[in-house]
XYZ file of C-alpha atoms in Angstrom:
452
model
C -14.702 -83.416 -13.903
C -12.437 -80.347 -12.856
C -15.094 -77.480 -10.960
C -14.710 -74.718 -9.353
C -16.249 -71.526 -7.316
C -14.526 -68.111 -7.188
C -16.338 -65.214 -5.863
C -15.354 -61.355 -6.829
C -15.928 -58.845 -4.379
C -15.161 -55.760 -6.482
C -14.110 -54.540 -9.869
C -11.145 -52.760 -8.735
C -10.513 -53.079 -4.834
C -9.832 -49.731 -3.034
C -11.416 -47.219 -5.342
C -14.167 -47.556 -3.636
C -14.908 -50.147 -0.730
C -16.661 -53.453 -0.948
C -20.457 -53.761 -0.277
C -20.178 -56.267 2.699
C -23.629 -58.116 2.676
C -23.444 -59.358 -1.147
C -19.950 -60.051 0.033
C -21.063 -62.256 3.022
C -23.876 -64.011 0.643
C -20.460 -64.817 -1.684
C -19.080 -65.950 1.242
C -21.834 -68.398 2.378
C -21.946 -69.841 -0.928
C -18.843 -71.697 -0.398
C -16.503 -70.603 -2.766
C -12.879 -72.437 -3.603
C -11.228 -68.511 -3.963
C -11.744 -65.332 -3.082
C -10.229 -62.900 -5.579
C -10.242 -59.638 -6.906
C -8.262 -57.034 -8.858
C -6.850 -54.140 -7.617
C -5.299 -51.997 -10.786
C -6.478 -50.405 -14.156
C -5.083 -48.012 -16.498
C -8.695 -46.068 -16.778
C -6.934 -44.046 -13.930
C -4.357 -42.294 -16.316
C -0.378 -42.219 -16.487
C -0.356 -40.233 -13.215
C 0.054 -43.210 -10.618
C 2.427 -45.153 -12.629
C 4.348 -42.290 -13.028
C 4.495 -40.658 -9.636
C 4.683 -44.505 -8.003
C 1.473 -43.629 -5.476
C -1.964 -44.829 -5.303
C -5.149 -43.114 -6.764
C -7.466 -45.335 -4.055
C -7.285 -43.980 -0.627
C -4.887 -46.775 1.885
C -8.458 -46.810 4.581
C -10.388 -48.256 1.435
C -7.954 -50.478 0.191
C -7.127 -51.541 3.625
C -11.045 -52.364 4.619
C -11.437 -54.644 1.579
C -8.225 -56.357 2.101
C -9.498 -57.255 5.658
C -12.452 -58.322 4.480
C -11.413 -60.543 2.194
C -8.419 -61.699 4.403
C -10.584 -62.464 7.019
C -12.879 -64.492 5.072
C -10.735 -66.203 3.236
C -8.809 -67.277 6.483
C -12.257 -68.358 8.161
C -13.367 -70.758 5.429
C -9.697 -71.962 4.658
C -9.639 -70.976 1.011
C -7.056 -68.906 -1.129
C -7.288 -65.169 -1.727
C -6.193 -63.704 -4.463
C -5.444 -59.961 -5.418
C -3.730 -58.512 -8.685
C -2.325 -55.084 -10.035
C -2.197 -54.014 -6.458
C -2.142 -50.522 -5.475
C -3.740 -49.490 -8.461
C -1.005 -49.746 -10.671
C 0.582 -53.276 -9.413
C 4.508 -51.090 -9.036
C 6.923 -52.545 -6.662
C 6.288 -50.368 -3.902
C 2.305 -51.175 -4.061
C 3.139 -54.805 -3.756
C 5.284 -54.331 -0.794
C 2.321 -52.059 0.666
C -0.173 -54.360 0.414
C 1.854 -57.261 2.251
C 2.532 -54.721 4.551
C -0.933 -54.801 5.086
C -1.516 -58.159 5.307
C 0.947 -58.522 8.120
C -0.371 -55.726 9.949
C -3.893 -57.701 9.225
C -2.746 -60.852 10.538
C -1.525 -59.592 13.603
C -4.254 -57.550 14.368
C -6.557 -61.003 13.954
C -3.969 -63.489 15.346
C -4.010 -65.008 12.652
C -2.607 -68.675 12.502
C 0.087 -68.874 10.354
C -0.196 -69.068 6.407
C 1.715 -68.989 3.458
C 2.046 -65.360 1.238
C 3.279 -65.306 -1.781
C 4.006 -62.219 -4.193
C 5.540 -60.999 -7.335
C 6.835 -58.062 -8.541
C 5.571 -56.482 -11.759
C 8.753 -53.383 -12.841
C 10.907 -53.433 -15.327
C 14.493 -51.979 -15.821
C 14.548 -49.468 -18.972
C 17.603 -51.591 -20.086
C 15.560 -54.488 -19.988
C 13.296 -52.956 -22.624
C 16.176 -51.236 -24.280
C 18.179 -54.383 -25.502
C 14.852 -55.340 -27.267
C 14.620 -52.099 -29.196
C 15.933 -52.646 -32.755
C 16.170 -56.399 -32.200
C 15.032 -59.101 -34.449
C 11.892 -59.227 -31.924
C 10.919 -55.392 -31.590
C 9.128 -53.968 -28.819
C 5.955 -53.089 -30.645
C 3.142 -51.205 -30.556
C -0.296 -51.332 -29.148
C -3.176 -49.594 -30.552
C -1.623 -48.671 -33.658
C 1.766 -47.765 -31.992
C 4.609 -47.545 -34.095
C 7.216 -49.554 -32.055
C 9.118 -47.979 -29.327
C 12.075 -45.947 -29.815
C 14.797 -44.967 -27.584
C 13.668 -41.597 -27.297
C 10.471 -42.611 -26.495
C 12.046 -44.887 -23.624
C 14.442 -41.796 -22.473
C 11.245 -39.975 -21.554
C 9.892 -42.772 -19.320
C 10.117 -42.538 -15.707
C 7.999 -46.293 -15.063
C 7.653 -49.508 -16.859
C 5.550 -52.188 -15.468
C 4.681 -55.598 -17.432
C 1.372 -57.013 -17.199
C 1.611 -60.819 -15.819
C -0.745 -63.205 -17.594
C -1.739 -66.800 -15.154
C 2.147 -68.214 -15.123
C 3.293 -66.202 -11.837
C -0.669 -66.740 -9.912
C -0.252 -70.810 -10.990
C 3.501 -70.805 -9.613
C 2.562 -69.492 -6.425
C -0.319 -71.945 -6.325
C 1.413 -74.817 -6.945
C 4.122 -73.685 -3.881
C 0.832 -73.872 -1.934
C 0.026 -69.983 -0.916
C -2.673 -69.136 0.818
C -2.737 -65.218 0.075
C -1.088 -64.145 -3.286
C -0.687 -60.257 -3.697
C 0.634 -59.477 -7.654
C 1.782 -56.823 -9.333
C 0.475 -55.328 -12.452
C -1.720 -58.270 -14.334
C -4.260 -58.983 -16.804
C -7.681 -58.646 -15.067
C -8.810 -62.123 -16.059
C -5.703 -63.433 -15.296
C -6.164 -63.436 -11.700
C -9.436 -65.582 -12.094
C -7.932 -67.976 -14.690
C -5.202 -68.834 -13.088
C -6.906 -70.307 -9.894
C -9.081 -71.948 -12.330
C -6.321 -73.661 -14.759
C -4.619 -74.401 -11.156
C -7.757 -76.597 -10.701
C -7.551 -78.190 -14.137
C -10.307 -76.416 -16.320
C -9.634 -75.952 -20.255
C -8.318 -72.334 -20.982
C -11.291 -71.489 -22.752
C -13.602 -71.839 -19.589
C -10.523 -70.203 -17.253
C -10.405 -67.104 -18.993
C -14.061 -66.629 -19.827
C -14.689 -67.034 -16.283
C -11.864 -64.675 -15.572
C -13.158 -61.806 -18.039
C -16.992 -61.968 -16.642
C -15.842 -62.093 -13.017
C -12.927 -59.599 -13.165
C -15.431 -55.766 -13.068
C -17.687 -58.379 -10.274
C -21.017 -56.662 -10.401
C -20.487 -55.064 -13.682
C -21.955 -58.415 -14.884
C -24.762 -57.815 -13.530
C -28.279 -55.584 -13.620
C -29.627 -53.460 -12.517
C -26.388 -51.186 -12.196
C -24.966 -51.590 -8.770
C -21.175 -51.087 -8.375
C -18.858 -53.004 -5.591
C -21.151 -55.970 -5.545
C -20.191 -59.808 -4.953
C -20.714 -62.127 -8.332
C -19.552 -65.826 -8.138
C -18.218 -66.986 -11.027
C -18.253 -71.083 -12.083
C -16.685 -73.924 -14.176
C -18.606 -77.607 -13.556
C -18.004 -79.340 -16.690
C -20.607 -77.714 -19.120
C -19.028 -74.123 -19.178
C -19.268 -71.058 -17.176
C -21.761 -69.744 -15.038
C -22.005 -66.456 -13.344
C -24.469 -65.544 -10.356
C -25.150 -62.205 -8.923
C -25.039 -62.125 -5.040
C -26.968 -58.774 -4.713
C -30.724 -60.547 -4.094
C -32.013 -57.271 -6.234
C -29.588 -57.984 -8.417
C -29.217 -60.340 -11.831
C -27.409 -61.710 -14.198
C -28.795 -61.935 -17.120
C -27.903 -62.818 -21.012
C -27.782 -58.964 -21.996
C -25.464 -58.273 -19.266
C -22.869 -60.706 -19.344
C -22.616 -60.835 -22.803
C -22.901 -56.895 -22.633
C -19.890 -57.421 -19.914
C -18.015 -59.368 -22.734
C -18.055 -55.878 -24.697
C -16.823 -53.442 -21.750
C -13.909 -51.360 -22.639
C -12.561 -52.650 -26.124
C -13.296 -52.252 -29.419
C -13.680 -55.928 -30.483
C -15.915 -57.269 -28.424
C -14.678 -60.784 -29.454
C -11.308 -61.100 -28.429
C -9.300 -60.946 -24.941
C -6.084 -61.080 -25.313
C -3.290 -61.739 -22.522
C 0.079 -63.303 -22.298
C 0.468 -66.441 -24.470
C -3.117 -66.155 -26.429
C -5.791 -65.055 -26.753
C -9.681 -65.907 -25.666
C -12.064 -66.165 -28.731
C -15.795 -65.100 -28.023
C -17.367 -65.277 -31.762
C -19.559 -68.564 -31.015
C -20.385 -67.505 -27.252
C -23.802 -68.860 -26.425
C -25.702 -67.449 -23.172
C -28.484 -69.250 -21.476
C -30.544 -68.347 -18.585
C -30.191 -70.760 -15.986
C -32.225 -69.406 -13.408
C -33.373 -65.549 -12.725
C -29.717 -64.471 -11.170
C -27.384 -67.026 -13.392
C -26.319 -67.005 -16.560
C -24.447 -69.730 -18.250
C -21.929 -69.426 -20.825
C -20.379 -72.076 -23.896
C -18.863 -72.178 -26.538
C -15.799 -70.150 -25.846
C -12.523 -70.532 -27.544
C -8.893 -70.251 -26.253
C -6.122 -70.148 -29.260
C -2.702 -69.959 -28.076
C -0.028 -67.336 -29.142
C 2.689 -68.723 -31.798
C 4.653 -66.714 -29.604
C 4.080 -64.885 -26.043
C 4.542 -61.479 -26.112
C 4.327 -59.426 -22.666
C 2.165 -55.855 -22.113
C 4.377 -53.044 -21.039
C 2.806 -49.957 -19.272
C 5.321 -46.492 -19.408
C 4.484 -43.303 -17.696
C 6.840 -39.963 -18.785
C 6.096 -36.749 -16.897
C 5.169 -33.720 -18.886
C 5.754 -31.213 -15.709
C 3.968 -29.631 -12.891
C 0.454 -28.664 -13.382
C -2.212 -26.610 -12.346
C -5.897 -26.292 -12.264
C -8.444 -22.593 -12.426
C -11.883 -23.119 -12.502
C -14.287 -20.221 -13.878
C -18.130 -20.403 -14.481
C -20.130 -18.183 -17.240
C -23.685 -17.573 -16.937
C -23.677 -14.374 -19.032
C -25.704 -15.192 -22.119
C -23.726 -13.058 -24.953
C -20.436 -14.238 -23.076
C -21.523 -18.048 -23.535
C -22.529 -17.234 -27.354
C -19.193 -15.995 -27.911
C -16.971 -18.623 -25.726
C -14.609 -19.600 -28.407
C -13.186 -15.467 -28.581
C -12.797 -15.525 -24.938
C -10.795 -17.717 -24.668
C -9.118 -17.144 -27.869
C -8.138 -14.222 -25.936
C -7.173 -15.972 -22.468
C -4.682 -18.068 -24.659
C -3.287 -14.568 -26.745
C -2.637 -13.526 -23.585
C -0.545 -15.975 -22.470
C 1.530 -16.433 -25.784
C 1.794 -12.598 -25.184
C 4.176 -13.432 -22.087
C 5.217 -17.021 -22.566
C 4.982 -17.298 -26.369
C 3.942 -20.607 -27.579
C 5.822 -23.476 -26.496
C 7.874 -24.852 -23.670
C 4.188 -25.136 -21.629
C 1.164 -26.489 -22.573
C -2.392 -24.714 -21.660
C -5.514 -26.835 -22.170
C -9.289 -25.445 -21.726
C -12.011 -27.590 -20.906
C -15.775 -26.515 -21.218
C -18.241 -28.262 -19.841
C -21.639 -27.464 -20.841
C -20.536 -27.044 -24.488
C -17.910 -30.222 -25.218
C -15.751 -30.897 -21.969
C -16.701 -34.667 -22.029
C -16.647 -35.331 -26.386
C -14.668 -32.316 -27.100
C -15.129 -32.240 -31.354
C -17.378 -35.356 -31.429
C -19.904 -33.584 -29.193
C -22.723 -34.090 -31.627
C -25.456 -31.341 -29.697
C -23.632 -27.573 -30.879
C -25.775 -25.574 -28.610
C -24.214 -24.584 -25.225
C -26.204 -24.945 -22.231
C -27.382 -21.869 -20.248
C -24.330 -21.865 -18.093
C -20.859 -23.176 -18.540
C -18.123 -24.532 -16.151
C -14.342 -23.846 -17.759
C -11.584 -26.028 -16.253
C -8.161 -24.234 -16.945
C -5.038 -26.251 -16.837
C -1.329 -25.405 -16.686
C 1.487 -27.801 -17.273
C 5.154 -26.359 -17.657
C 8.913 -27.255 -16.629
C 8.548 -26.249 -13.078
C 5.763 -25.433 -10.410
C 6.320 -21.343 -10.460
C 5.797 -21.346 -14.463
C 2.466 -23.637 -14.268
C 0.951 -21.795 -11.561
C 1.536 -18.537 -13.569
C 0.886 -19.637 -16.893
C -2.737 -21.387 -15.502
C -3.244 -17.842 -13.543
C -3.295 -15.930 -16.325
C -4.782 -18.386 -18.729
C -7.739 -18.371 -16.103
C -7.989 -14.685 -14.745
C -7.433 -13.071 -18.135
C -11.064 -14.666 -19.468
C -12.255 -12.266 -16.919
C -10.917 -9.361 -19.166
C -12.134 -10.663 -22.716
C -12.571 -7.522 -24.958
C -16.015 -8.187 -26.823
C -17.641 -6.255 -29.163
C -20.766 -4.620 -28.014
C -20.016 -5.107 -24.341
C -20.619 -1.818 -22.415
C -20.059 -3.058 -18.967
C -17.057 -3.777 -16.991
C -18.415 -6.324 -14.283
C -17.124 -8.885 -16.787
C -18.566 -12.030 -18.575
C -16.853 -14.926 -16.234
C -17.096 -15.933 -12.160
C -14.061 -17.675 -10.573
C -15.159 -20.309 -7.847
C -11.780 -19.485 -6.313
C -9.585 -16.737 -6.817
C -6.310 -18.815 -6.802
C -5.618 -21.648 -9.052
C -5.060 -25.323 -7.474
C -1.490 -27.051 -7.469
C -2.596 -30.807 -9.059
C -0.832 -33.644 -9.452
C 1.930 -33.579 -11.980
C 1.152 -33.974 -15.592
C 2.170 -37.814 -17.109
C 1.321 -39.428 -20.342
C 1.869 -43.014 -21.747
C 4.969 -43.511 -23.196
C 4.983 -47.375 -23.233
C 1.668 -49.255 -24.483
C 3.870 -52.044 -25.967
C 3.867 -55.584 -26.157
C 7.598 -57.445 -25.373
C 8.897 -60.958 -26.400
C 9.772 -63.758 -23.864
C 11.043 -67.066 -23.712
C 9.565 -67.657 -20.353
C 6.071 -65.761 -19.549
C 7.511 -65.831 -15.745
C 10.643 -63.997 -16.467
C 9.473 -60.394 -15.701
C 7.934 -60.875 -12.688
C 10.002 -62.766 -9.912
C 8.052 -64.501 -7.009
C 8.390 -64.613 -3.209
C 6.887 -66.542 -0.421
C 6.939 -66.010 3.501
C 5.553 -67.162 6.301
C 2.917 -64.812 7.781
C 1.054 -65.120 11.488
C 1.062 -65.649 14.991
């Protein structure tokens, strides 16, 4: 009867490091992988786009020796998808950058890496465009265009299992891939060990977040995740921690609509008839799970197109009759701009928080709190033009005309007096899903020869 162990150190490795003594207790528990995912799209277009990483290199560096280390010590395969945040090219070849530089450090003896590479040309993408097989949308998407693909700087595909259980099979000790489906990363080492698909990628969706699973809340924790035979079970390694039937079936709803279906590349995983039993106070056991494969496999596609350059002013009002009327004044911030940029070829966004920054329209409470933070931004054609036109959308709420205002101390405070140069603007171009012959064919492998 096919089993198997595979602890998850954190829910996205780098954004913010590992908690090492739940990781240790994963350890000790004798797992057959070591995995973890490394990428998400909750961090915007902007690191697609601009090819860097959102996670700071010291943080994603720390887990990766962690992991490395341990995985090395108890002889078992580690795992790591999307790297870099977004799973581009150049965070792949980062990361087994690091991994040398890691094995040297150590002295590693030698191992096996293996890696794949997520991109994907624009002509690749264009020859399906107006095909008998279109490259259609996502999220009610119309299909993509060529205009749409013009205006996209970065494509990456997201891998399902068929690149992990390649590099698997070839024996690799350390795989490092590039953008993937989270629970892809789990269900491949599982499948690799002969599970059903149904228990693979359930075990892949609850382990992929790790402590997410879990309560109480407590990010960057260790879970183990496991398939023996009568269906999934998932075990918090936190000892204040749990997992419990209202959080992993809670997980099960985390970040979609449909709580009932996970979909990747060549099916989909069916979680209508899940049944959740509490095993013992940390573990949860799951059955009843579903896998029902694609007539035809269709590929993600992530695109990033840059907007422009951007800037950021910050302001604060704490002026009661200036809060009551915070709609005029900046009313007249933005006149002021059309005034000397007139109304397109930039874009000027206002965000205030104390009244709707965070729901913006669907902010159900209408009264503003007794002081309000205003986040200004800028985005034009070039650098000069955002920094003026987020200057003046910022400094001229200073100079709102009100009625009945005798003073001229003004109605607004500015934290700084200069606005901030930010990171460009992006937005998704591509949220698409491509048809393949071969799920592998987007993302070619590699393997080398790593240690002393």
């Amino acid at each position: 009867m096919p089993s198997i162990k595979i602890i998850c150190p954190n829910g996205h490795l780098g954004f913010a490091p590992l908690k090492p003594d739940s990781f240790q207790r994963g350890v000790a528990a004798e797992p057959d992988f070591i995995a973890a995912d490394s990428g998400s799209d909750d961090i915007g277009p902007v690191p697609l786009g601009t090819d860097t990483s959102t996670s700071p290199e010291a943080w994603q560096r720390q887990d990766l020796e962690a992991m490395l280390l341990a995985a090395r010590r108890i002889n078992v395969p580690m795992i790591i998808g999307s790297a870099g945040d977004t799973g581009t090219n150049s965070r792949v070849d980062r990361y087994v950058a690091i991994i040398r530089e890691l094995a040297k450090k150590h002295s590693l003896a030698p191992f096996k890496l293996g890696y794949f590479y997520s991109e994907v040309d624009r002509e690749r993408v264009r020859g399906a465009i107006g095909s008998d097989e279109p490259v259609l949308g996502l999220d009610g998407r119309d299909p993509l265009t060529q205009s749409e693909l013009d205006s996209t700087d970065r494509i990456v595909a997201m891998a399902g299992v068929h690149p992990y259980r390649k590099l698997l099979e070839e024996g690799c000790d350390v795989i490092i891939g590039g953008r993937s489906s989270d629970c892809a990363i789990f269900a491949a080492a599982a499948l690799h060990r002969g599970t059903s698909e149904a228990d693979a990628y359930y075990l892949g969706k609850v382990l992929e977040c790790a402590s997410f699973c879990a309560e109480p809340y407590g990010a960057k924790e260790t879970v183990l995740g496991a398939v023996n035979g009568s269906g999934v079970t998932v075990t918090a390694m936190h000892p204040d921690q749990r997992c419990t039937i209202a959080s992993v079936a809670g997980h099960a709803m985390y970040e979609r609509s449909n709580p009932y279906d996970e979909f990747v590349a060549g099916g989909r995983l069916d979680m209508r008839d899940c049944h959740y039993e509490q095993i013992d106070p940390r573990t949860t056991r799951v059955t009843g799970q579903r896998f029902v494969p694609a007539e035809r496999t269709r590929v993600k596609l992530e695109g990033a197109g840059k907007v422009g350059e951007r800037f950021i002013g910050i302001a604060s009002v704490r002026d009661p009759y200036t809060i009551a009327h915070i709609d005029e004044v900046i009313a007249w911030a933005q006149a002021q701009v059309f005034e000397r940029f007139g109304q397109s070829g930039y874009e000027l966004h206002y965000g205030v928080y104390g009244k709707n920054g965070v729901m913006g329209e669907l902010e159900p409470v209408k009264t503003p709190a007794h002081e309000l933070c205003i986040i200004v931004q800028g985005v034009a054609p070039t650098e000069k033009m955002a920094e003026e036109v987020c200057m003046t959308g910022t400094r001229q709420l200073f100079y709102a005309r009100l009625p009945d205002v005798k003073g001229t101390a003004g109605g607004v405070a500015f934290v700084l007096d200069e606005v901030l140069k930010a990171s460009p603007a992006y937005r998704w171009t591509v949220n698409h899903t491509l048809a393949v012959d071969d799920p592998i064919e987007l993302f070619p492998i590699h393997t080398v020869t790593i240690g002393a």
